[in-house]
Amino acid sequence: QMAYNHATAYAKLLGNNLVYYLTKPEVTLGHRGGVYGEEDPDVHLGESKKIARTHARIGFNRDAGRFEIICLAKNGLYVDGRFLSCYYLPTPLDSGTLIQIGDVFFYFLLPLRASPGSLVGVGLSIPRGNPEKTPWSPSELTAITKGIMKFGFDAWVKLQDFCGPHRSQTAIKFLVLKFLTTVVHHTDYKDPETAARLAKILRDNQPVGVAATPPMECLQRWKPIRKNAVVWARRIVLLHQIRQAFKSTGGKPARDEQNMFENTKVAGKPPAKWWTRAHDIDFLKGIMRHGFGNVNDILADKELAFSDVFNDTKRSDSEGDDTDDDNKKLWPSPVKVASRLREIVRALMNPNPKTARRSKRRRSSTAAEASSTRSEDSTKKKNSRKRKSQ
């Protein structure tokens, strides 16, 4: 059972070596021990050179009815993987928001029964520790990571099969959410955009009780999560987008299959000549049913459009019919399939793809203009140098 700690405060900052209760509407964060006579910050974050004396300020905005953080230092800070400098406006804070200042990571937590526009102190219940005392072994972490990479982080029933019956579903959920937090931590400085997307997904799906607990030691000591954090983060975001774009109930789409792509147009060429819109729909359905990368299971599924295509091909080869190489229906290359998958998800997530294309064209045109101006400037400088030398 998880032990609870009750305290009266407006909010709480919780990290590895940081526990601070906000007992007033506004606090400052930084390091102590500066010039004599200057006021020390309310929250001491350590003596690191990356942390300024007054690095940030967290305050309650009474007009908006929410807490906000503003950066006061040139080094900046990160909020859910997104970089903020001292030139940014105050950023709103939600319960479970991950904040990084220097090398210090901590969560901003609101009371469980706090109303949006109230500053009345209420009991703050924070669970401590792992729901299960048995530590996770590296083999178990590898197995559950395979399940996450195939079906996504929120396929709890299928993830149970990868872990075995000896692990409860509560412990699996706790580990997976802490797994996402660790992936965001190791991704933010390599791919900030993907880290921000994954942090938003985590914030929308993570309860406050889980967010309040410190990181798990088994995940911090596990080396594969440091090496593959960026690749894993992109896969998790992609699978989440597939689930959001194509919500299913028992393997069937939420809306009619025929009307699913009625107002959407997938950009680019299909990965094969025989590929139609029905294959786009069944491709997403096959990923959600059989997992990412299980191509053989998707092709063998009789309820999907791929089974008819490839069963006919196998039957014609076995009977010895004369078929041309151009008429043979082969599975496309992984690069083409991956690009098609991204275009399908983008078409379903973006209701107006024309605006996105126009923005891309504008970016490309502006980049081309900038490169042309740079080349002209460089040629002018070279010509002026030659004249001076002559």
PDB file of N, CA and C in Angstrom, residues 183-229:
ATOM      1  N   VAL A 183      11.886   8.833 -20.606  1.00  0.00           N
ATOM      2  CA  VAL A 183      12.158   9.044 -22.035  1.00  0.00           C
ATOM      3  C   VAL A 183      12.141  10.532 -22.367  1.00  0.00           C
ATOM      4  N   VAL A 184      11.186  11.274 -21.804  1.00  0.00           N
ATOM      5  CA  VAL A 184      11.148  12.726 -22.023  1.00  0.00           C
ATOM      6  C   VAL A 184      12.414  13.379 -21.488  1.00  0.00           C
ATOM      7  N   HIS A 185      12.878  12.909 -20.339  1.00  0.00           N
ATOM      8  CA  HIS A 185      14.084  13.484 -19.737  1.00  0.00           C
ATOM      9  C   HIS A 185      15.307  13.308 -20.638  1.00  0.00           C
ATOM     10  N   HIS A 186      15.444  12.153 -21.285  1.00  0.00           N
ATOM     11  CA  HIS A 186      16.611  11.879 -22.121  1.00  0.00           C
ATOM     12  C   HIS A 186      16.424  12.356 -23.565  1.00  0.00           C
ATOM     13  N   THR A 187      15.239  12.866 -23.904  1.00  0.00           N
ATOM     14  CA  THR A 187      14.970  13.307 -25.274  1.00  0.00           C
ATOM     15  C   THR A 187      14.979  14.817 -25.407  1.00  0.00           C
ATOM     16  N   ASP A 188      14.773  15.546 -24.297  1.00  0.00           N
ATOM     17  CA  ASP A 188      14.513  16.976 -24.402  1.00  0.00           C
ATOM     18  C   ASP A 188      15.662  17.749 -25.023  1.00  0.00           C
ATOM     19  N   TYR A 189      16.920  17.366 -24.788  1.00  0.00           N
ATOM     20  CA  TYR A 189      18.033  18.133 -25.347  1.00  0.00           C
ATOM     21  C   TYR A 189      18.465  17.634 -26.721  1.00  0.00           C
ATOM     22  N   LYS A 190      17.982  16.476 -27.165  1.00  0.00           N
ATOM     23  CA  LYS A 190      18.292  15.960 -28.501  1.00  0.00           C
ATOM     24  C   LYS A 190      17.204  16.293 -29.514  1.00  0.00           C
ATOM     25  N   ASP A 191      15.950  16.160 -29.106  1.00  0.00           N
ATOM     26  CA  ASP A 191      14.815  16.449 -29.987  1.00  0.00           C
ATOM     27  C   ASP A 191      13.749  17.150 -29.153  1.00  0.00           C
ATOM     28  N   PRO A 192      13.869  18.465 -28.941  1.00  0.00           N
ATOM     29  CA  PRO A 192      12.921  19.158 -28.060  1.00  0.00           C
ATOM     30  C   PRO A 192      11.478  19.105 -28.540  1.00  0.00           C
ATOM     31  N   GLU A 193      11.262  19.096 -29.861  1.00  0.00           N
ATOM     32  CA  GLU A 193       9.902  19.085 -30.385  1.00  0.00           C
ATOM     33  C   GLU A 193       9.193  17.778 -30.024  1.00  0.00           C
ATOM     34  N   THR A 194       9.868  16.639 -30.253  1.00  0.00           N
ATOM     35  CA  THR A 194       9.268  15.358 -29.896  1.00  0.00           C
ATOM     36  C   THR A 194       9.092  15.237 -28.394  1.00  0.00           C
ATOM     37  N   ALA A 195      10.050  15.740 -27.630  1.00  0.00           N
ATOM     38  CA  ALA A 195       9.935  15.692 -26.172  1.00  0.00           C
ATOM     39  C   ALA A 195       8.742  16.503 -25.679  1.00  0.00           C
ATOM     40  N   ALA A 196       8.488  17.639 -26.302  1.00  0.00           N
ATOM     41  CA  ALA A 196       7.339  18.458 -25.913  1.00  0.00           C
ATOM     42  C   ALA A 196       6.025  17.748 -26.231  1.00  0.00           C
ATOM     43  N   ARG A 197       5.956  17.084 -27.372  1.00  0.00           N
ATOM     44  CA  ARG A 197       4.737  16.344 -27.718  1.00  0.00           C
ATOM     45  C   ARG A 197       4.499  15.193 -26.750  1.00  0.00           C
ATOM     46  N   LEU A 198       5.562  14.464 -26.450  1.00  0.00           N
ATOM     47  CA  LEU A 198       5.416  13.342 -25.522  1.00  0.00           C
ATOM     48  C   LEU A 198       5.095  13.833 -24.116  1.00  0.00           C
ATOM     49  N   ALA A 199       5.652  14.970 -23.717  1.00  0.00           N
ATOM     50  CA  ALA A 199       5.337  15.528 -22.404  1.00  0.00           C
ATOM     51  C   ALA A 199       3.871  15.932 -22.307  1.00  0.00           C
ATOM     52  N   LYS A 200       3.316  16.466 -23.380  1.00  0.00           N
ATOM     53  CA  LYS A 200       1.887  16.823 -23.389  1.00  0.00           C
ATOM     54  C   LYS A 200       1.024  15.574 -23.290  1.00  0.00           C
ATOM     55  N   ILE A 201       1.398  14.520 -24.022  1.00  0.00           N
ATOM     56  CA  ILE A 201       0.658  13.255 -23.927  1.00  0.00           C
ATOM     57  C   ILE A 201       0.723  12.711 -22.506  1.00  0.00           C
ATOM     58  N   LEU A 202       1.899  12.802 -21.899  1.00  0.00           N
ATOM     59  CA  LEU A 202       2.062  12.318 -20.534  1.00  0.00           C
ATOM     60  C   LEU A 202       1.244  13.145 -19.560  1.00  0.00           C
ATOM     61  N   ARG A 203       1.217  14.446 -19.743  1.00  0.00           N
ATOM     62  CA  ARG A 203       0.457  15.316 -18.844  1.00  0.00           C
ATOM     63  C   ARG A 203      -1.046  15.061 -18.949  1.00  0.00           C
ATOM     64  N   ASP A 204      -1.516  14.721 -20.140  1.00  0.00           N
ATOM     65  CA  ASP A 204      -2.944  14.469 -20.319  1.00  0.00           C
ATOM     66  C   ASP A 204      -3.374  13.104 -19.785  1.00  0.00           C
ATOM     67  N   ASN A 205      -2.441  12.172 -19.644  1.00  0.00           N
ATOM     68  CA  ASN A 205      -2.798  10.803 -19.259  1.00  0.00           C
ATOM     69  C   ASN A 205      -2.237  10.393 -17.902  1.00  0.00           C
ATOM     70  N   GLN A 206      -1.467  11.257 -17.253  1.00  0.00           N
ATOM     71  CA  GLN A 206      -0.829  10.872 -15.997  1.00  0.00           C
ATOM     72  C   GLN A 206      -1.579  11.452 -14.811  1.00  0.00           C
ATOM     73  N   PRO A 207      -2.013  10.628 -13.868  1.00  0.00           N
ATOM     74  CA  PRO A 207      -2.657  11.143 -12.664  1.00  0.00           C
ATOM     75  C   PRO A 207      -1.665  11.908 -11.799  1.00  0.00           C
ATOM     76  N   VAL A 208      -2.190  12.769 -10.958  1.00  0.00           N
ATOM     77  CA  VAL A 208      -1.333  13.571 -10.092  1.00  0.00           C
ATOM     78  C   VAL A 208      -0.581  12.689  -9.116  1.00  0.00           C
ATOM     79  N   GLY A 209      -1.220  11.601  -8.639  1.00  0.00           N
ATOM     80  CA  GLY A 209      -0.552  10.723  -7.688  1.00  0.00           C
ATOM     81  C   GLY A 209       0.695  10.083  -8.249  1.00  0.00           C
ATOM     82  N   VAL A 210       0.673   9.723  -9.530  1.00  0.00           N
ATOM     83  CA  VAL A 210       1.859   9.138 -10.166  1.00  0.00           C
ATOM     84  C   VAL A 210       2.905  10.200 -10.429  1.00  0.00           C
ATOM     85  N   ALA A 211       2.474  11.384 -10.833  1.00  0.00           N
ATOM     86  CA  ALA A 211       3.421  12.458 -11.137  1.00  0.00           C
ATOM     87  C   ALA A 211       4.164  12.926  -9.899  1.00  0.00           C
ATOM     88  N   ALA A 212       3.565  12.729  -8.733  1.00  0.00           N
ATOM     89  CA  ALA A 212       4.189  13.227  -7.519  1.00  0.00           C
ATOM     90  C   ALA A 212       5.312  12.343  -7.010  1.00  0.00           C
ATOM     91  N   THR A 213       5.373  11.113  -7.458  1.00  0.00           N
ATOM     92  CA  THR A 213       6.388  10.192  -6.955  1.00  0.00           C
ATOM     93  C   THR A 213       7.726  10.452  -7.642  1.00  0.00           C
ATOM     94  N   PRO A 214       8.834  10.173  -6.985  1.00  0.00           N
ATOM     95  CA  PRO A 214      10.151  10.390  -7.607  1.00  0.00           C
ATOM     96  C   PRO A 214      10.415   9.371  -8.702  1.00  0.00           C
ATOM     97  N   PRO A 215      11.410   9.600  -9.571  1.00  0.00           N
ATOM     98  CA  PRO A 215      11.737   8.642 -10.638  1.00  0.00           C
ATOM     99  C   PRO A 215      12.145   7.283 -10.073  1.00  0.00           C
ATOM    100  N   MET A 216      11.930   6.248 -10.877  1.00  0.00           N
ATOM    101  CA  MET A 216      12.264   4.888 -10.458  1.00  0.00           C
ATOM    102  C   MET A 216      13.752   4.631 -10.710  1.00  0.00           C
ATOM    103  N   GLU A 217      14.389   4.023  -9.738  1.00  0.00           N
ATOM    104  CA  GLU A 217      15.823   3.769  -9.836  1.00  0.00           C
ATOM    105  C   GLU A 217      16.148   2.764 -10.935  1.00  0.00           C
ATOM    106  N   CYS A 218      15.273   1.775 -11.138  1.00  0.00           N
ATOM    107  CA  CYS A 218      15.549   0.764 -12.166  1.00  0.00           C
ATOM    108  C   CYS A 218      15.583   1.380 -13.554  1.00  0.00           C
ATOM    109  N   LEU A 219      14.765   2.417 -13.801  1.00  0.00           N
ATOM    110  CA  LEU A 219      14.781   3.090 -15.102  1.00  0.00           C
ATOM    111  C   LEU A 219      15.971   4.033 -15.236  1.00  0.00           C
ATOM    112  N   GLN A 220      16.386   4.638 -14.145  1.00  0.00           N
ATOM    113  CA  GLN A 220      17.544   5.520 -14.203  1.00  0.00           C
ATOM    114  C   GLN A 220      18.837   4.749 -14.441  1.00  0.00           C
ATOM    115  N   ARG A 221      18.902   3.510 -13.942  1.00  0.00           N
ATOM    116  CA  ARG A 221      20.110   2.698 -14.121  1.00  0.00           C
ATOM    117  C   ARG A 221      20.093   1.889 -15.404  1.00  0.00           C
ATOM    118  N   TRP A 222      18.980   1.881 -16.120  1.00  0.00           N
ATOM    119  CA  TRP A 222      18.848   1.055 -17.327  1.00  0.00           C
ATOM    120  C   TRP A 222      19.455   1.810 -18.510  1.00  0.00           C
ATOM    121  N   LYS A 223      20.540   1.297 -19.061  1.00  0.00           N
ATOM    122  CA  LYS A 223      21.283   1.995 -20.120  1.00  0.00           C
ATOM    123  C   LYS A 223      20.538   2.083 -21.456  1.00  0.00           C
ATOM    124  N   PRO A 224      19.784   1.065 -21.896  1.00  0.00           N
ATOM    125  CA  PRO A 224      19.101   1.188 -23.198  1.00  0.00           C
ATOM    126  C   PRO A 224      18.180   2.390 -23.313  1.00  0.00           C
ATOM    127  N   ILE A 225      17.601   2.831 -22.228  1.00  0.00           N
ATOM    128  CA  ILE A 225      16.668   3.960 -22.319  1.00  0.00           C
ATOM    129  C   ILE A 225      17.402   5.261 -22.631  1.00  0.00           C
ATOM    130  N   ARG A 226      18.686   5.337 -22.279  1.00  0.00           N
ATOM    131  CA  ARG A 226      19.463   6.526 -22.623  1.00  0.00           C
ATOM    132  C   ARG A 226      19.851   6.541 -24.098  1.00  0.00           C
ATOM    133  N   LYS A 227      20.197   5.360 -24.636  1.00  0.00           N
ATOM    134  CA  LYS A 227      20.637   5.287 -26.032  1.00  0.00           C
ATOM    135  C   LYS A 227      19.485   5.440 -27.017  1.00  0.00           C
ATOM    136  N   ASN A 228      18.329   4.856 -26.692  1.00  0.00           N
ATOM    137  CA  ASN A 228      17.216   4.783 -27.649  1.00  0.00           C
ATOM    138  C   ASN A 228      16.066   5.712 -27.287  1.00  0.00           C
ATOM    139  N   ALA A 229      16.291   6.704 -26.437  1.00  0.00           N
ATOM    140  CA  ALA A 229      15.185   7.534 -25.971  1.00  0.00           C
ATOM    141  C   ALA A 229      14.518   8.288 -27.114  1.00  0.00           C
TER     142      ALA A 229
END
